[in-house]
Amino acid sequence: MTALVLLDHEEGQIRKAALSAVTAASQLGEVHVLVAGDAAIAQAAAAVPGVAKVLHAADARYAHELAEPLAALIVSLAGQYDHIVAAAGATGKNVLPRAAALLDVQPIPDVIRIVDAETFVRPIYAGNALATVKSSDAKKVLTVRNAAFDAAASTGGNAPIEAVDAVDAPEVSKFEAVKLSDSERPDLETARVVVSGGRGMQSEEKFHTLDPLADALGAAIGASRAAVDSGFVPNEYQVGQTGKIVAPELYMAFGISGAIQHLAGMKDSRVIVAINKDPEAPIFQVADYGMEADLFEVVPQLVEELKK
Amino acid sequence: MKILVPVKRVVDYNIKPRVKADGSGVDTTGVKMSMNPFDEIAVEEAVRLREKGAASEVVVVSVGVQKAQDTLRTAMAMGADRAILVLSEESPEPLAVAKVLRKLVEKEEPGLVILGKQAIDDDMNATGQMLAGLLGWGQGTFASKVEIADDHARVSREIDGGTEEVSLKLPAIITADLRLNEPRYASLPNIMKAKKKPLETIEAAELGVDMKPRLSIVSVAEPPERKAGIKVGSVAELVEKLRNEAKVI
């Protein structure tokens, strides 16, 4: 059996989440990857161990990974594949269901475990239940959670690159602009340590209290939906059912109560630390180490203590 | 222009769901149900577009059991003009829902369909994209801003690491992200008025759509429990534990 992985990328780099999708797909059979966009990405994809072939669509209409042309391209290639896989990020979630509908297939999103070629485990109800589902479709279209699969290495492979032609698709959408937030910090979804703030951070200015701590730990910064809704930080910081799903070695929650929707995004972290003034906060039920204290006193002390 | 807004009745987001003892699913009997929060945002956006004069009518639709009419009444209390209930089993798959919606789109001919980005029960995040694919329309998913100008919609989308803007030729599909707007509360007079607004009921079978699920549930289980942790008394103790016990720093 052969699986086709849509290998999404950003600013000239393969996304790390896409490399996790390669690992997941390798459990299903031989792995071919589809790269839409510039040739350097296709070269990088060829060097990923475990990839047997790179399909490269260089046509300009694929440059921004728009769903309409890309889904049509996937459908045109789908004939020879039993599985079509992508990382469960913004690109995979945008493109794959569209392709699945065109193939008359019910997609299987956010897979965390592959039982066999047609049976998959995925969280439902904000991660409060794990459903094992069996697909009766001829082809399986799935997105996988990067937190559940190790990323494939980025060097050591040497796969052939095959150019694929553009196919017709309805010209109904146009890319206008992109605004990426410039951050020197590690990527939230793949960071080893995440420092997160909630409504208890009080304001946009005070949210920066976490910066020195994140620097000291080499951590990414995250936030709860409450902090995002209050305008303290942009949307892409959000950890939770409707934001990013993370599973770092260490997750530190400051001023986060621990609503169901937030826990869905972080409860698979290896070690969870919670700092909260409210002893009844539900976050303490999942925290390995909890501390009832004012975070604005604790954070500077932590920075000092880490220097020792 | 008419706007069609599909809404779903789901277990209220404040409720912690319980897995049935036989592992066949999540227990929904006697549990409080509400409109999916993302669908509230979709209804709000449609009503705002009508208030701005960019749309003439807002039609809400739900696919599910008879009780879903409560959800449709809520949407009409928020400002939707009329409702369609397509009767089927509880929570059909996105593929089947997208096919039902395609039939309704062919009948109603809306200029825009606004959906929530995902339902908080099955967490699929697929119906909008699938409907767009079936219709061959453009899709603006995870929208945080929508502007309608002539025959186009300009949509800001929340993507990994930032925001992207796309322009879609109308008719088009938009799925609402959290940041699109703050949904209004339905006032008591509007709740009363909503009871008089038209609600049409159709059997899914009448639309000729195959509702049979493609995914069968093998089992539904509780996720593994985390071991209870400890409370520490000082920052020094916390750092000591993280260094020597958990060995994460």
Coordinates of C-alpha atoms in Angstrom, one line a residue, chain B residues 17-219:
Chain B
P17 CA -19.1 14.7 28.6
R18 CA -19.4 11.2 30.1
V19 CA -18.4 8.1 28.1
K20 CA -21.1 5.4 28.1
A21 CA -20.1 2.3 30.2
D22 CA -20.5 0.0 27.1
G23 CA -18.0 2.1 25.1
S24 CA -20.6 2.8 22.4
G25 CA -20.4 6.6 22.6
V26 CA -20.9 9.6 24.7
D27 CA -24.0 9.8 27.0
T28 CA -26.2 12.6 25.8
T29 CA -29.5 11.6 27.5
G30 CA -30.7 14.4 29.9
V31 CA -27.6 16.5 29.1
K32 CA -28.0 20.2 28.4
M33 CA -27.8 20.9 24.6
S34 CA -27.0 24.3 23.0
M35 CA -26.1 25.8 19.6
N36 CA -22.5 25.0 18.6
P37 CA -20.6 28.1 19.7
F38 CA -19.0 28.5 16.2
D39 CA -22.4 28.5 14.6
E40 CA -23.5 31.3 16.9
I41 CA -20.6 33.3 15.5
A42 CA -21.8 32.4 11.9
V43 CA -25.4 33.5 12.6
E44 CA -24.1 36.7 14.1
E45 CA -22.0 37.5 11.1
A46 CA -24.9 36.8 8.7
V47 CA -27.2 39.0 10.7
R48 CA -24.6 41.8 10.8
L49 CA -24.2 41.5 7.0
R50 CA -28.0 41.9 6.6
E51 CA -28.0 44.9 9.0
K52 CA -25.2 46.5 6.9
G53 CA -27.3 46.0 3.8
A54 CA -24.9 43.4 2.2
A55 CA -27.6 40.7 2.5
S56 CA -31.4 40.6 2.2
E57 CA -32.3 37.4 4.0
V58 CA -30.7 35.0 6.5
V59 CA -31.9 31.4 6.4
V60 CA -30.8 29.0 9.1
V61 CA -30.8 25.2 8.6
S62 CA -30.1 22.3 10.8
V63 CA -29.7 18.6 10.0
G64 CA -30.6 16.3 12.9
V65 CA -33.4 15.2 15.3
Q66 CA -36.7 17.1 15.9
K67 CA -35.2 18.8 18.9
A68 CA -32.9 20.7 16.7
Q69 CA -35.8 23.1 16.1
D70 CA -34.9 24.7 19.5
T71 CA -31.5 25.5 18.0
L72 CA -33.2 27.0 14.9
R73 CA -35.5 29.1 17.1
T74 CA -32.4 30.4 19.0
A75 CA -30.9 31.4 15.7
M76 CA -34.1 33.2 14.6
A77 CA -34.2 35.0 18.0
M78 CA -30.7 36.3 17.1
G79 CA -32.1 37.7 13.9
A80 CA -32.4 35.0 11.2
D81 CA -35.5 35.3 9.1
R82 CA -36.6 31.7 8.7
A83 CA -35.5 28.1 9.3
I84 CA -35.3 24.7 7.6
L85 CA -35.0 21.5 9.7
V86 CA -33.8 18.4 7.8
L87 CA -34.8 15.4 9.9
S88 CA -32.3 12.7 10.2
E89 CA -30.5 10.5 12.8
E90 CA -28.6 12.4 15.5
S91 CA -25.3 13.9 14.4
P92 CA -24.8 12.6 10.8
E93 CA -21.3 12.7 9.3
P94 CA -20.0 15.8 7.6
L95 CA -20.1 14.1 4.2
A96 CA -23.8 13.4 4.5
V97 CA -24.5 16.9 5.9
A98 CA -22.6 18.5 3.1
K99 CA -24.7 16.6 0.6
V100 CA -27.9 17.7 2.3
L101 CA -26.7 21.3 2.3
R102 CA -25.8 21.0 -1.4
K103 CA -29.4 20.1 -2.2
L104 CA -30.7 23.1 -0.1
V105 CA -28.2 25.4 -1.8
E106 CA -29.5 24.3 -5.2
K107 CA -33.1 25.1 -4.0
E108 CA -32.5 28.3 -2.1
E109 CA -29.7 29.7 -4.3
P110 CA -27.9 31.7 -1.5
G111 CA -25.0 34.1 -2.4
L112 CA -23.1 33.0 0.7
V113 CA -23.1 30.1 3.1
I114 CA -21.5 30.8 6.5
L115 CA -20.8 27.8 8.8
G116 CA -18.9 27.4 12.1
K117 CA -15.3 26.2 11.6
Q118 CA -16.0 23.0 13.6
A119 CA -18.6 21.4 15.9
I120 CA -17.4 20.9 19.5
D121 CA -18.9 17.4 19.7
D122 CA -17.2 15.5 16.8
D123 CA -14.4 18.1 16.4
M124 CA -14.3 17.3 12.6
N125 CA -13.7 20.7 11.0
A126 CA -14.8 19.4 7.6
T127 CA -18.4 20.3 6.6
G128 CA -17.7 23.8 5.1
Q129 CA -14.8 22.6 3.1
M130 CA -16.7 19.6 1.8
L131 CA -19.7 21.7 0.8
A132 CA -17.4 24.1 -1.0
G133 CA -15.9 21.1 -2.9
L134 CA -19.2 19.6 -3.8
L135 CA -20.4 23.0 -5.2
G136 CA -17.1 24.0 -6.8
W137 CA -17.3 27.2 -4.8
G138 CA -14.4 29.2 -3.2
Q139 CA -13.9 28.6 0.5
G140 CA -12.7 31.1 3.2
T141 CA -12.1 28.9 6.2
F142 CA -11.2 30.0 9.8
A143 CA -12.4 33.5 9.0
S144 CA -11.6 36.3 11.4
K145 CA -12.9 39.1 9.1
V146 CA -15.3 39.3 6.2
E147 CA -16.0 42.1 3.8
I148 CA -18.4 41.9 0.9
A149 CA -17.8 44.2 -2.1
D150 CA -19.8 43.7 -5.3
D151 CA -19.4 40.1 -6.4
H152 CA -16.5 39.3 -4.1
A153 CA -15.9 38.4 -0.5
R154 CA -12.5 39.4 1.1
V155 CA -11.7 37.1 3.9
S156 CA -9.0 37.2 6.6
R157 CA -8.1 33.7 7.7
E158 CA -6.4 32.5 10.8
I159 CA -3.5 30.3 9.7
D160 CA -0.5 28.7 11.6
G161 CA 1.7 31.6 12.5
G162 CA -0.4 34.5 11.3
T163 CA -3.2 35.7 9.1
E164 CA -3.9 35.3 5.4
E165 CA -6.2 37.3 3.2
V166 CA -8.0 35.8 0.3
S167 CA -10.6 37.1 -2.2
L168 CA -13.4 34.8 -3.1
K169 CA -15.8 35.1 -6.1
L170 CA -19.4 34.9 -4.9
P171 CA -21.3 32.6 -4.3
A172 CA -18.8 31.3 -1.7
I173 CA -18.4 29.4 1.5
I174 CA -17.1 30.9 4.7
T175 CA -16.4 29.2 8.0
A176 CA -16.2 31.3 11.2
D177 CA -13.3 31.3 13.6
L178 CA -13.6 32.6 17.2
R179 CA -12.3 36.0 16.5
L180 CA -14.9 36.9 13.7
N181 CA -17.3 38.5 16.2
E182 CA -19.0 38.5 19.6
P183 CA -22.4 36.9 19.1
R184 CA -25.4 38.8 20.6
Y185 CA -27.7 37.5 23.2
A186 CA -31.3 37.0 22.1
S187 CA -33.6 39.4 24.0
L188 CA -36.9 38.1 25.4
P189 CA -39.1 40.0 22.9
N190 CA -37.0 38.6 20.1
I191 CA -37.3 35.1 21.5
M192 CA -41.1 35.6 21.5
K193 CA -41.0 36.9 17.9
A194 CA -38.8 34.0 16.8
K195 CA -41.7 31.6 17.7
K196 CA -43.8 33.1 14.9
K197 CA -41.1 33.0 12.3
P198 CA -41.5 30.2 9.6
L199 CA -39.8 26.8 10.2
E200 CA -40.0 24.3 7.4
T201 CA -39.4 20.6 8.1
I202 CA -38.1 18.2 5.5
E203 CA -37.2 14.5 5.7
A204 CA -33.6 13.8 4.7
A205 CA -34.9 10.9 2.6
E206 CA -37.0 13.3 0.5
L207 CA -33.8 15.0 -0.6
G208 CA -32.4 11.7 -2.0
V209 CA -29.2 11.9 0.1
D210 CA -27.6 8.7 1.3
M211 CA -27.1 9.3 5.1
K212 CA -25.4 6.0 5.8
P213 CA -22.2 6.7 7.9
R214 CA -18.9 5.8 6.3
L215 CA -17.1 5.6 9.7
S216 CA -18.3 2.9 12.1
I217 CA -17.5 3.4 15.8
V218 CA -15.5 0.5 17.1
S219 CA -15.3 2.0 20.6

